[in-house]
Amino acid sequence: MASKNQGPAAPRALVVEDIKVDLVVLLRMLRKLNCEATVAHNGKEAVDLFLEGKTFDIVFFDKDMPVMTGPEAVTKIRAMGASEVKMVGVSADFGGLDAFMQAGADVFVPKPMKLETLDAMLQEVIDKNMSG
Amino acid sequence: MAAAALREQLNALLSSMYASGLVDDQFQQLQMLQDDGGTPGFVAEVVTLFCDDADRIISELAALLEQPVVDFDKVDAYVHQLKGSSASVGAQKVKFTCMQFRELCQHKNRDGCIMALTLVRNEFYDLRNKFQTMLQVVPYVLKGPFDFQVFTGIVKMEHMLLKLKRIACPCFLLKFV
């Protein structure tokens, strides 16, 4: 389990979510897995972080957000050349699958996300970082 | 003695919440995210956030549905939001009523939406009352750190055993009932 992972191998996560309940739950899950996260409250804030030169190993996007949606942000960030970062679309709306995958996300996960699912994704990122 | 009686009541409350479908496995996920120290701070935080958010959304929906011309896109956006947050806390019945509500939005059925809002409100109020009782009682039930995960694990096991007894399952576990 990634939960015991510490130090340089810990993935850098960005959570893009406007609903506080969902944000608190996902942040808690990440903390349980020893992964601290940066927060953006909509797609535009996420794009701005990348424009500022911030880098992340994994980004979790909610779909429907004010100002800029998750799929829109994915499209823009990929267009900036961020091809290596793992992008995860998360939504309670099953229509989100097509929207996120067409935008360039790597994977779509329906809400609510399970801890085991999150752990597996973080472990993939850790393994990739260690081999890269 | 009083703590034991309270524990029994809390036991029954949690058991009925799962049995009636008021909450689902996602609620147990929240409990698993509790601090190892055992304080119920995280569950209380999330439940409180959810209740405040749901209250606000239901008020917004009521106002939108009272308008002479209903903006169904806005209604749908709010219902979607409530559906998402109810799924995140394991509020199963609220989530299901939101799903039905969204279908009525998509058909632009105003009367249907008004009825759906009443159902959502009733389910939410029922859940909120039970959450409030739970969070008030928990700190007084057990001495020392309270392991929510263990506690609800016990509740689910007891509920399962009662079900087995009712269907006369010839299971060795029955001797513990």
XYZ file of C-alpha atoms in Angstrom:
309
model
C 0.000 0.000 0.000
C 1.252 3.476 -0.834
C 0.223 4.601 2.628
C 3.597 3.813 4.146
C 5.489 5.602 1.447
C 7.398 8.685 2.577
C 10.120 11.042 1.446
C 11.083 11.764 -2.127
C 8.876 9.021 -3.612
C 5.649 10.603 -2.305
C 3.655 11.811 -5.317
C 2.848 15.490 -5.713
C -0.881 15.744 -6.137
C -3.178 18.522 -7.256
C -6.888 18.314 -6.428
C -9.211 20.430 -8.549
C -12.614 20.454 -6.862
C -15.199 23.093 -5.989
C -17.460 21.088 -3.667
C -16.082 21.314 -0.129
C -17.433 17.952 1.076
C -15.832 16.115 -1.843
C -12.614 18.068 -1.408
C -12.304 17.285 2.296
C -12.899 13.567 1.712
C -10.365 13.293 -1.105
C -7.738 15.308 0.789
C -8.215 13.049 3.810
C -7.798 9.966 1.641
C -4.606 11.387 0.159
C -3.284 12.248 3.614
C -4.074 8.723 4.769
C -1.854 7.562 1.909
C 0.883 9.991 2.965
C 0.313 12.219 -0.019
C -0.017 15.944 0.561
C -1.952 17.824 -2.080
C -2.313 21.294 -3.494
C -5.875 22.513 -4.023
C -7.472 24.422 -6.886
C -11.159 25.298 -6.718
C -11.827 25.313 -10.440
C -10.175 24.501 -13.741
C -8.769 27.984 -14.230
C -6.933 27.926 -10.899
C -5.407 24.606 -11.935
C -4.285 26.012 -15.295
C -2.805 29.048 -13.516
C -0.721 26.777 -11.287
C 0.788 25.116 -14.342
C 1.368 28.521 -15.955
C 3.281 29.527 -12.815
C 5.581 26.604 -13.439
C 4.238 24.311 -10.717
C 4.638 20.626 -11.444
C 2.631 17.664 -10.215
C 2.752 13.921 -10.632
C -0.992 13.424 -10.527
C -3.992 15.729 -10.868
C -7.573 14.920 -9.866
C -10.218 16.948 -11.694
C -13.862 17.243 -10.853
C -15.963 17.648 -13.996
C -18.462 20.452 -13.415
C -16.927 23.529 -11.836
C -17.491 27.255 -12.148
C -15.205 29.414 -14.357
C -13.617 26.394 -16.082
C -14.669 22.745 -16.107
C -12.387 19.775 -15.520
C -12.277 18.627 -19.170
C -11.553 22.188 -20.328
C -8.659 22.429 -17.880
C -7.294 19.055 -18.976
C -7.317 20.213 -22.605
C -5.520 23.456 -21.799
C -2.894 21.848 -19.560
C -2.116 19.148 -22.134
C -1.827 21.860 -24.784
C 0.829 23.507 -22.594
C 2.959 20.418 -23.039
C 2.244 18.691 -19.729
C 2.165 15.214 -21.233
C 3.771 13.275 -18.367
C 1.470 14.245 -15.531
C -1.213 11.667 -14.785
C -4.636 13.275 -15.154
C -7.618 11.681 -13.447
C -11.170 12.749 -14.175
C -13.531 12.245 -11.235
C -17.277 12.716 -11.424
C -20.590 11.397 -10.155
C -21.813 11.955 -13.733
C -21.111 8.927 -15.911
C -21.126 11.216 -18.939
C -17.835 12.462 -17.563
C -15.993 9.467 -18.973
C -16.260 10.602 -22.597
C -15.688 14.257 -21.773
C -12.497 13.572 -19.831
C -11.025 10.981 -22.174
C -11.632 13.170 -25.216
C -9.962 16.049 -23.374
C -6.829 13.981 -22.801
C -7.213 12.553 -19.319
C -5.497 9.253 -18.556
C -8.289 7.710 -16.556
C -11.817 8.378 -15.341
C -13.008 7.354 -11.890
C -16.648 7.611 -10.817
C -17.408 9.362 -7.530
C -17.121 8.478 -4.773
C -13.584 7.198 -5.230
C -12.540 4.207 -3.141
C -9.395 4.335 -1.060
C -8.067 1.177 -2.751
C -8.508 2.768 -6.185
C -6.641 5.875 -5.093
C -3.891 3.818 -3.507
C -3.399 1.825 -6.714
C -3.149 5.014 -8.798
C -0.615 6.572 -6.444
C 1.420 3.385 -6.435
C 1.557 3.502 -10.247
C 2.910 7.025 -10.067
C 5.474 6.055 -7.442
C 6.625 3.079 -9.517
C 6.907 5.258 -12.600
C 8.918 7.901 -10.738
C 11.290 5.287 -9.354
C 11.896 3.694 -12.737
C 12.179 6.999 -14.594
C -24.931 1.588 33.251
C -26.067 4.756 31.492
C -23.198 4.414 29.014
C -24.247 0.846 28.254
C -27.830 1.956 27.587
C -26.604 4.777 25.367
C -24.345 2.372 23.533
C -27.251 0.065 22.881
C -29.294 2.938 21.497
C -26.437 4.100 19.307
C -25.941 0.525 18.188
C -29.588 0.320 17.174
C -29.438 3.694 15.450
C -26.437 2.868 13.274
C -27.817 -0.558 12.530
C -31.118 0.886 11.366
C -29.352 3.503 9.228
C -27.545 0.776 7.291
C -30.502 -1.607 7.234
C -32.942 1.005 5.916
C -30.546 2.099 3.203
C -30.167 5.542 4.667
C -26.386 5.151 4.445
C -24.246 2.815 2.379
C -20.691 1.490 2.362
C -19.300 4.918 1.567
C -20.229 5.984 5.107
C -18.083 3.164 6.364
C -15.265 4.443 4.125
C -15.506 7.770 5.951
C -15.197 5.975 9.255
C -12.103 4.199 7.986
C -10.573 7.595 7.287
C -10.948 8.509 10.952
C -7.778 9.366 12.842
C -6.048 6.397 14.376
C -6.351 8.249 17.667
C -10.055 7.460 17.511
C -11.552 10.929 17.855
C -14.635 11.298 15.663
C -13.458 14.675 14.353
C -13.244 13.769 10.680
C -16.651 12.114 10.400
C -18.228 14.970 12.336
C -16.535 17.511 10.071
C -17.702 15.849 6.874
C -21.215 15.191 8.125
C -21.563 18.792 9.290
C -20.254 20.140 5.978
C -22.661 17.921 4.095
C -25.655 18.959 6.185
C -24.864 22.672 5.844
C -24.350 22.301 2.105
C -27.516 20.248 1.603
C -29.567 22.738 3.613
C -28.341 25.572 1.436
C -28.932 23.690 -1.816
C -32.465 22.674 -0.832
C -33.292 26.321 -0.073
C -31.883 27.392 -3.436
C -33.906 24.703 -5.212
C -37.115 25.752 -3.474
C -36.534 29.361 -4.565
C -35.781 28.339 -8.162
C -38.898 26.178 -8.418
C -41.062 29.036 -7.182
C -40.079 31.254 -10.108
C -42.724 31.847 -12.787
C -40.225 30.517 -15.346
C -38.057 27.751 -13.955
C -34.402 27.659 -14.976
C -34.071 23.873 -15.194
C -30.351 24.078 -16.001
C -29.704 25.790 -12.680
C -31.985 23.343 -10.880
C -30.134 20.440 -12.473
C -26.752 21.895 -11.522
C -27.769 22.132 -7.870
C -29.271 18.659 -7.815
C -26.112 17.294 -9.414
C -24.066 18.965 -6.707
C -26.234 17.481 -3.961
C -26.111 14.074 -5.580
C -22.317 14.228 -5.650
C -21.869 15.283 -2.047
C -24.468 12.791 -0.796
C -22.599 10.032 -2.620
C -19.361 11.192 -0.990
C -20.751 10.812 2.544
C -22.712 7.646 1.845
C -26.130 9.279 2.059
C -27.690 6.632 -0.157
C -31.370 7.565 -0.011
C -30.646 11.242 -0.617
C -28.455 10.254 -3.563
C -31.179 8.071 -5.103
C -33.845 10.745 -4.766
C -31.450 13.207 -6.421
C -31.033 10.820 -9.346
C -34.812 10.723 -9.829
C -34.929 14.497 -9.447
C -32.373 14.948 -12.266
C -34.484 12.886 -14.654
C -37.458 15.144 -13.960
C -35.251 18.193 -14.559
C -34.189 16.840 -17.888
C -37.859 16.464 -18.860
C -38.511 19.993 -17.581
C -41.311 18.620 -15.432
C -42.000 21.374 -12.915
C -44.611 19.586 -10.817
C -42.476 16.488 -10.779
C -39.484 18.520 -9.646
C -41.491 20.082 -6.826
C -42.537 16.633 -5.667
C -38.948 15.378 -6.003
C -37.704 18.287 -3.912
C -40.164 17.317 -1.157
C -38.809 13.767 -1.229
C -35.201 14.949 -1.160
C -35.972 17.297 1.722
C -37.703 14.554 3.730
C -34.881 12.069 3.187
C -32.307 14.682 4.083
C -34.114 15.761 7.262
C -34.421 12.144 8.360
C -30.724 11.577 7.773
C -29.711 14.831 9.421
C -31.670 13.994 12.572
C -29.922 10.654 12.815
C -26.494 12.179 12.156
C -27.110 14.772 14.858
C -28.139 12.116 17.369
C -25.148 9.992 16.469
C -22.637 12.799 16.850
C -24.124 13.953 20.136
C -24.128 10.498 21.699
C -20.822 9.050 20.476
C -18.483 11.008 22.800
C -20.432 9.803 25.861
C -20.813 6.179 24.940
C -17.340 4.833 25.325
C -14.514 5.666 27.652
C -11.182 6.464 26.077
C -10.548 6.806 22.349
C -13.513 5.834 20.232
C -12.757 3.605 17.281
C -15.608 4.344 14.904
C -14.511 1.711 12.487
C -14.531 -1.032 15.084
C -17.832 0.202 16.452
C -19.663 0.147 13.126
C -18.006 -3.124 12.306
C -19.584 -4.533 15.435
C -22.931 -2.970 14.520
C -22.900 -4.479 11.030
C -21.925 -7.872 12.406
C -24.727 -7.768 14.968
C -27.204 -6.738 12.296
C -26.052 -9.559 10.077
C -26.418 -12.049 12.913
C -29.951 -10.868 13.624
C -30.845 -11.358 9.966
C -29.374 -14.856 10.061
C -31.431 -15.669 13.125
C -34.636 -14.496 11.420
C -34.079 -16.743 8.426
C -33.024 -19.644 10.686
C -29.719 -20.031 8.960
C -27.906 -23.065 10.395
C -24.777 -21.089 10.934
C -22.387 -21.621 13.789
C -22.451 -17.851 14.386
C -26.001 -18.130 15.730
C -24.726 -19.277 19.073
C -23.374 -15.775 19.586
C -26.773 -14.101 19.032
